[in-house]
Amino acid sequence: KAGVTQTPRYLIKTRGQQVTLSCSPISGHRSVSWYQQTPGQGLQFLFEYFSETQRNKGNFPGRFSGRQFSNSRSEMNVSTLELGDSALYLCASSDRDSHSYEQYFGPGTRLTVT
Amino acid sequence: AQSVTQLGSHVSVSEGALVLLRCNYSSSVPPYLFWYVQYPNQGLQLLLKYTSAATLVKGINGFEAEFKKSETSFHLTKPSAHMSDAAEYFCAVTYSGGTSYGKLTFGQGTILTVHP
């Protein structure tokens, strides 16, 4: 099976702009989770989507949002970008239907906000 | 709240030496535990998982970990380090139940350096 894919791999945006990141899960996986990775805060959970519904949410401001489509692909949006949003954004997929808890990660999108 | 502590942000070993990376978790319910490895500019790769079956878990690339409930630990070991093992390693925890599914809580990571 193909792994988790994320696009784009690299992004440079200006403060105040918005950005949309995309994630395609492993075929058959209907759960997609998003994480932010920074040198200072480490890996932090953003949210999880399953069956087009947000099921779990981390402690991030409302500027961070997401959605999931019927084919399980997911997008994450960050509005009104701040310098502190510069990070590696990782998505992961898992097989929630079989109660499998391990997550498989994509290569990430490196977002730089200037 | 669930949490994970990785003791030692940097570990340095010689090629061929034992690798030991430490992970302790806090939990009031049975956890699911994972070790991931991250190479520079890449995502996370799953090394191994503990999901309440055998307490000694074998993973990829010769790594293994032992779940010790009494010590709330899940340390990662490899008998003989290889240069290609140099990377950052993350311990992660989650729990069964709808509110926890899909959310992994990670430790701060341990950078492993392997010297020739």
mmCIF file of C-alpha atoms in Angstrom:
data_model
loop_
_atom_site.group_PDB
_atom_site.id
_atom_site.type_symbol
_atom_site.label_atom_id
_atom_site.label_comp_id
_atom_site.label_asym_id
_atom_site.label_seq_id
_atom_site.Cartn_x
_atom_site.Cartn_y
_atom_site.Cartn_z
ATOM 1 C CA LYS A 1 0.000 0.000 0.000
ATOM 2 C CA ALA A 2 1.086 3.516 -0.609
ATOM 3 C CA GLY A 3 1.933 5.495 2.501
ATOM 4 C CA VAL A 4 0.521 8.737 3.802
ATOM 5 C CA THR A 5 1.117 11.613 1.430
ATOM 6 C CA GLN A 6 1.174 15.312 2.223
ATOM 7 C CA THR A 7 1.214 18.284 -0.095
ATOM 8 C CA PRO A 8 2.911 20.604 -0.453
ATOM 9 C CA ARG A 9 6.171 19.596 1.193
ATOM 10 C CA TYR A 10 7.353 23.168 1.691
ATOM 11 C CA LEU A 11 5.523 26.474 1.988
ATOM 12 C CA ILE A 12 6.609 30.039 2.631
ATOM 13 C CA LYS A 13 3.881 32.475 3.653
ATOM 14 C CA THR A 14 3.694 35.999 4.986
ATOM 15 C CA ARG A 15 2.263 36.920 8.368
ATOM 16 C CA GLY A 16 -1.482 37.521 8.112
ATOM 17 C CA GLN A 17 -2.023 35.187 5.179
ATOM 18 C CA GLN A 18 -3.825 31.866 5.351
ATOM 19 C CA VAL A 19 -2.640 28.435 4.255
ATOM 20 C CA THR A 20 -4.197 25.074 3.421
ATOM 21 C CA LEU A 21 -2.328 21.801 3.786
ATOM 22 C CA SER A 22 -3.473 18.481 2.364
ATOM 23 C CA CYS A 23 -3.148 14.895 3.555
ATOM 24 C CA SER A 24 -4.077 11.618 1.863
ATOM 25 C CA PRO A 25 -4.202 8.647 4.241
ATOM 26 C CA ILE A 26 -3.214 5.058 3.632
ATOM 27 C CA SER A 27 -5.868 3.315 1.554
ATOM 28 C CA GLY A 28 -8.551 1.949 3.858
ATOM 29 C CA HIS A 29 -7.647 4.194 6.801
ATOM 30 C CA ARG A 30 -10.485 6.532 7.675
ATOM 31 C CA SER A 31 -8.931 8.316 10.643
ATOM 32 C CA VAL A 32 -6.580 11.245 10.057
ATOM 33 C CA SER A 33 -4.770 13.089 12.840
ATOM 34 C CA TRP A 34 -2.751 16.287 12.551
ATOM 35 C CA TYR A 35 0.256 17.364 14.609
ATOM 36 C CA GLN A 36 2.456 20.433 14.830
ATOM 37 C CA GLN A 37 6.168 19.928 15.455
ATOM 38 C CA THR A 38 8.389 22.792 16.631
ATOM 39 C CA PRO A 39 11.798 22.819 18.330
ATOM 40 C CA GLY A 40 10.378 24.529 21.404
ATOM 41 C CA GLN A 41 7.073 22.723 21.924
ATOM 42 C CA GLY A 42 7.831 19.366 20.332
ATOM 43 C CA LEU A 43 5.023 17.328 18.816
ATOM 44 C CA GLN A 44 1.561 18.610 19.661
ATOM 45 C CA PHE A 45 -1.786 17.155 18.665
ATOM 46 C CA LEU A 46 -4.045 19.436 16.653
ATOM 47 C CA PHE A 47 -7.137 17.356 15.815
ATOM 48 C CA GLU A 48 -8.428 14.060 14.509
ATOM 49 C CA TYR A 49 -11.025 13.425 11.835
ATOM 50 C CA PHE A 50 -12.989 10.268 11.219
ATOM 51 C CA SER A 51 -15.877 9.767 8.857
ATOM 52 C CA GLU A 52 -15.808 13.464 7.917
ATOM 53 C CA THR A 53 -16.286 14.564 11.542
ATOM 54 C CA GLN A 54 -13.817 16.064 13.972
ATOM 55 C CA ARG A 55 -13.643 13.584 16.843
ATOM 56 C CA ASN A 56 -10.878 14.993 18.981
ATOM 57 C CA LYS A 57 -9.231 18.373 19.310
ATOM 58 C CA GLY A 58 -6.032 19.658 20.882
ATOM 59 C CA ASN A 59 -5.370 22.949 22.578
ATOM 60 C CA PHE A 60 -4.895 25.267 19.618
ATOM 61 C CA PRO A 61 -6.655 28.523 18.770
ATOM 62 C CA GLY A 62 -9.583 28.639 16.396
ATOM 63 C CA ARG A 63 -7.301 29.852 13.589
ATOM 64 C CA PHE A 64 -6.429 26.204 13.135
ATOM 65 C CA SER A 65 -9.190 24.238 11.475
ATOM 66 C CA GLY A 66 -9.590 21.169 9.362
ATOM 67 C CA ARG A 67 -11.961 19.052 7.409
ATOM 68 C CA GLN A 68 -12.207 15.608 5.949
ATOM 69 C CA PHE A 69 -13.737 14.515 2.689
ATOM 70 C CA SER A 70 -15.740 11.420 1.848
ATOM 71 C CA ASN A 71 -12.626 9.741 0.418
ATOM 72 C CA SER A 72 -10.907 10.282 3.826
ATOM 73 C CA ARG A 73 -8.495 12.887 2.479
ATOM 74 C CA SER A 74 -8.062 15.713 4.954
ATOM 75 C CA GLU A 75 -7.111 19.347 4.792
ATOM 76 C CA MET A 76 -5.846 21.633 7.514
ATOM 77 C CA ASN A 77 -6.229 25.399 7.331
ATOM 78 C CA VAL A 78 -4.459 28.073 9.307
ATOM 79 C CA SER A 79 -5.815 31.591 9.005
ATOM 80 C CA THR A 80 -4.140 34.872 9.915
ATOM 81 C CA LEU A 81 -0.702 33.321 10.080
ATOM 82 C CA GLU A 82 1.666 34.312 12.866
ATOM 83 C CA LEU A 83 5.428 33.918 12.993
ATOM 84 C CA GLY A 84 4.978 31.273 15.678
ATOM 85 C CA ASP A 85 3.039 29.089 13.262
ATOM 86 C CA SER A 86 6.286 28.218 11.509
ATOM 87 C CA ALA A 87 6.582 24.477 12.032
ATOM 88 C CA LEU A 88 6.552 21.033 10.505
ATOM 89 C CA TYR A 89 2.936 19.897 10.171
ATOM 90 C CA LEU A 90 2.496 16.164 10.199
ATOM 91 C CA CYS A 91 -0.544 14.138 9.430
ATOM 92 C CA ALA A 92 -1.044 10.516 10.359
ATOM 93 C CA SER A 93 -3.600 7.914 9.451
ATOM 94 C CA SER A 94 -4.921 4.939 11.372
ATOM 95 C CA ASP A 95 -7.434 2.155 10.943
ATOM 96 C CA ARG A 96 -10.075 3.183 13.482
ATOM 97 C CA ASP A 97 -12.568 0.709 12.027
ATOM 98 C CA SER A 98 -10.427 -2.208 13.258
ATOM 99 C CA HIS A 99 -9.683 -0.471 16.592
ATOM 100 C CA SER A 100 -6.030 -0.200 15.670
ATOM 101 C CA TYR A 101 -4.301 2.545 17.639
ATOM 102 C CA GLU A 102 -1.004 2.891 15.799
ATOM 103 C CA GLN A 103 -0.628 5.859 13.527
ATOM 104 C CA TYR A 104 1.332 6.074 10.305
ATOM 105 C CA PHE A 105 2.834 9.423 9.470
ATOM 106 C CA GLY A 106 3.391 11.317 6.275
ATOM 107 C CA PRO A 107 6.593 13.223 5.445
ATOM 108 C CA GLY A 108 5.172 16.507 6.691
ATOM 109 C CA THR A 109 4.721 19.997 5.318
ATOM 110 C CA ARG A 110 7.356 22.511 6.370
ATOM 111 C CA LEU A 111 5.642 25.893 6.813
ATOM 112 C CA THR A 112 7.730 29.028 7.157
ATOM 113 C CA VAL A 113 5.975 32.277 8.065
ATOM 114 C CA THR A 114 7.914 35.489 7.387
ATOM 115 C CA ALA B 1 -3.912 13.703 31.807
ATOM 116 C CA GLN B 2 -1.624 11.407 29.934
ATOM 117 C CA SER B 3 2.053 12.290 29.707
ATOM 118 C CA VAL B 4 5.349 10.835 28.596
ATOM 119 C CA THR B 5 8.834 11.617 29.854
ATOM 120 C CA GLN B 6 11.934 10.713 27.925
ATOM 121 C CA LEU B 7 15.018 10.801 30.101
ATOM 122 C CA GLY B 8 17.944 12.307 28.242
ATOM 123 C CA SER B 9 17.499 14.621 25.292
ATOM 124 C CA HIS B 10 20.784 13.380 23.818
ATOM 125 C CA VAL B 11 22.334 9.909 23.959
ATOM 126 C CA SER B 12 25.673 9.089 22.403
ATOM 127 C CA VAL B 13 26.969 5.553 21.840
ATOM 128 C CA SER B 14 29.741 3.873 19.899
ATOM 129 C CA GLU B 15 28.963 1.700 16.914
ATOM 130 C CA GLY B 16 28.336 -1.834 18.181
ATOM 131 C CA ALA B 17 27.400 -0.710 21.688
ATOM 132 C CA LEU B 18 24.081 -1.197 23.445
ATOM 133 C CA VAL B 19 21.428 1.417 22.791
ATOM 134 C CA LEU B 20 19.101 2.274 25.686
ATOM 135 C CA LEU B 21 16.542 5.064 25.361
ATOM 136 C CA ARG B 22 14.328 5.676 28.362
ATOM 137 C CA CYS B 23 10.605 6.399 28.431
ATOM 138 C CA ASN B 24 8.254 6.711 31.394
ATOM 139 C CA TYR B 25 4.541 7.375 31.153
ATOM 140 C CA SER B 26 1.870 8.486 33.564
ATOM 141 C CA SER B 27 -1.440 6.722 33.451
ATOM 142 C CA SER B 28 -4.406 5.690 35.537
ATOM 143 C CA VAL B 29 -5.650 3.320 32.836
ATOM 144 C CA PRO B 30 -3.845 0.766 30.656
ATOM 145 C CA PRO B 31 -1.894 2.572 27.954
ATOM 146 C CA TYR B 32 -0.983 1.866 24.385
ATOM 147 C CA LEU B 33 2.673 2.775 23.873
ATOM 148 C CA PHE B 34 4.732 3.417 20.777
ATOM 149 C CA TRP B 35 8.247 4.252 19.715
ATOM 150 C CA TYR B 36 8.811 6.294 16.571
ATOM 151 C CA VAL B 37 12.014 7.328 14.799
ATOM 152 C CA GLN B 38 12.499 10.515 12.809
ATOM 153 C CA TYR B 39 15.338 11.128 10.378
ATOM 154 C CA PRO B 40 16.153 14.705 9.337
ATOM 155 C CA ASN B 41 13.510 16.344 7.162
ATOM 156 C CA GLN B 42 11.270 13.299 7.311
ATOM 157 C CA GLY B 43 8.107 12.209 9.062
ATOM 158 C CA LEU B 44 7.862 9.689 11.890
ATOM 159 C CA GLN B 45 8.380 5.983 11.295
ATOM 160 C CA LEU B 46 6.777 3.470 13.651
ATOM 161 C CA LEU B 47 9.421 1.267 15.286
ATOM 162 C CA LEU B 48 7.237 -0.809 17.589
ATOM 163 C CA LYS B 49 4.054 -0.796 19.639
ATOM 164 C CA TYR B 50 2.695 -2.159 22.919
ATOM 165 C CA THR B 51 -1.028 -2.854 22.911
ATOM 166 C CA SER B 52 -1.489 -5.028 26.026
ATOM 167 C CA ALA B 53 -0.325 -8.318 24.518
ATOM 168 C CA ALA B 54 3.261 -9.458 25.207
ATOM 169 C CA THR B 55 5.235 -7.146 27.493
ATOM 170 C CA LEU B 56 8.427 -7.615 25.462
ATOM 171 C CA VAL B 57 7.837 -6.109 22.063
ATOM 172 C CA LYS B 58 10.081 -6.550 19.055
ATOM 173 C CA GLY B 59 10.167 -3.960 16.328
ATOM 174 C CA ILE B 60 11.948 -3.158 13.121
ATOM 175 C CA ASN B 61 15.701 -2.723 12.653
ATOM 176 C CA GLY B 62 16.560 -4.879 15.678
ATOM 177 C CA PHE B 63 14.880 -2.661 18.273
ATOM 178 C CA GLU B 64 12.800 -3.958 21.143
ATOM 179 C CA ALA B 65 11.077 -2.524 24.205
ATOM 180 C CA GLU B 66 9.747 -3.921 27.443
ATOM 181 C CA PHE B 67 6.571 -2.707 29.092
ATOM 182 C CA LYS B 68 6.953 -2.614 32.885
ATOM 183 C CA LYS B 69 3.726 -1.639 34.577
ATOM 184 C CA SER B 70 5.254 -1.458 38.067
ATOM 185 C CA GLU B 71 7.811 1.059 36.839
ATOM 186 C CA THR B 72 5.489 2.777 34.312
ATOM 187 C CA SER B 73 8.315 2.419 31.808
ATOM 188 C CA PHE B 74 8.711 1.435 28.171
ATOM 189 C CA HIS B 75 12.437 1.684 27.454
ATOM 190 C CA LEU B 76 13.773 1.091 23.946
ATOM 191 C CA THR B 77 16.857 -1.068 23.433
ATOM 192 C CA LYS B 78 19.030 -2.399 20.659
ATOM 193 C CA PRO B 79 21.935 -4.757 21.406
ATOM 194 C CA SER B 80 24.340 -3.320 18.846
ATOM 195 C CA ALA B 81 24.147 0.210 17.458
ATOM 196 C CA HIS B 82 24.679 0.905 13.781
ATOM 197 C CA MET B 83 25.615 4.201 12.200
ATOM 198 C CA SER B 84 22.249 4.239 10.439
ATOM 199 C CA ASP B 85 20.482 4.323 13.834
ATOM 200 C CA ALA B 86 21.491 7.955 14.318
ATOM 201 C CA ALA B 87 18.188 9.852 14.433
ATOM 202 C CA GLU B 88 15.663 11.304 16.867
ATOM 203 C CA TYR B 89 13.444 8.883 18.759
ATOM 204 C CA PHE B 90 10.037 9.608 20.227
ATOM 205 C CA CYS B 91 8.002 7.680 22.769
ATOM 206 C CA ALA B 92 4.221 8.166 22.539
ATOM 207 C CA VAL B 93 1.138 7.086 24.497
ATOM 208 C CA THR B 94 -2.574 6.862 23.974
ATOM 209 C CA TYR B 95 -5.469 5.059 25.630
ATOM 210 C CA SER B 96 -8.512 3.113 24.582
ATOM 211 C CA GLY B 97 -11.752 4.987 24.481
ATOM 212 C CA GLY B 98 -13.436 7.361 22.116
ATOM 213 C CA THR B 99 -12.054 10.588 23.566
ATOM 214 C CA SER B 100 -8.463 9.426 23.299
ATOM 215 C CA TYR B 101 -8.512 7.755 19.916
ATOM 216 C CA GLY B 102 -6.385 9.493 17.315
ATOM 217 C CA LYS B 103 -4.470 11.543 19.857
ATOM 218 C CA LEU B 104 -0.908 10.534 20.601
ATOM 219 C CA THR B 105 0.946 12.301 23.398
ATOM 220 C CA PHE B 106 4.661 12.420 22.674
ATOM 221 C CA GLY B 107 7.757 12.732 24.778
ATOM 222 C CA GLN B 108 10.233 15.481 23.990
ATOM 223 C CA GLY B 109 12.420 13.179 21.949
ATOM 224 C CA THR B 110 15.924 11.748 22.315
ATOM 225 C CA ILE B 111 18.591 12.429 19.725
ATOM 226 C CA LEU B 112 20.782 9.366 19.276
ATOM 227 C CA THR B 113 24.320 9.890 18.021
ATOM 228 C CA VAL B 114 26.398 6.906 16.960
ATOM 229 C CA HIS B 115 30.183 7.268 16.865
ATOM 230 C CA PRO B 116 32.357 5.073 14.654
#
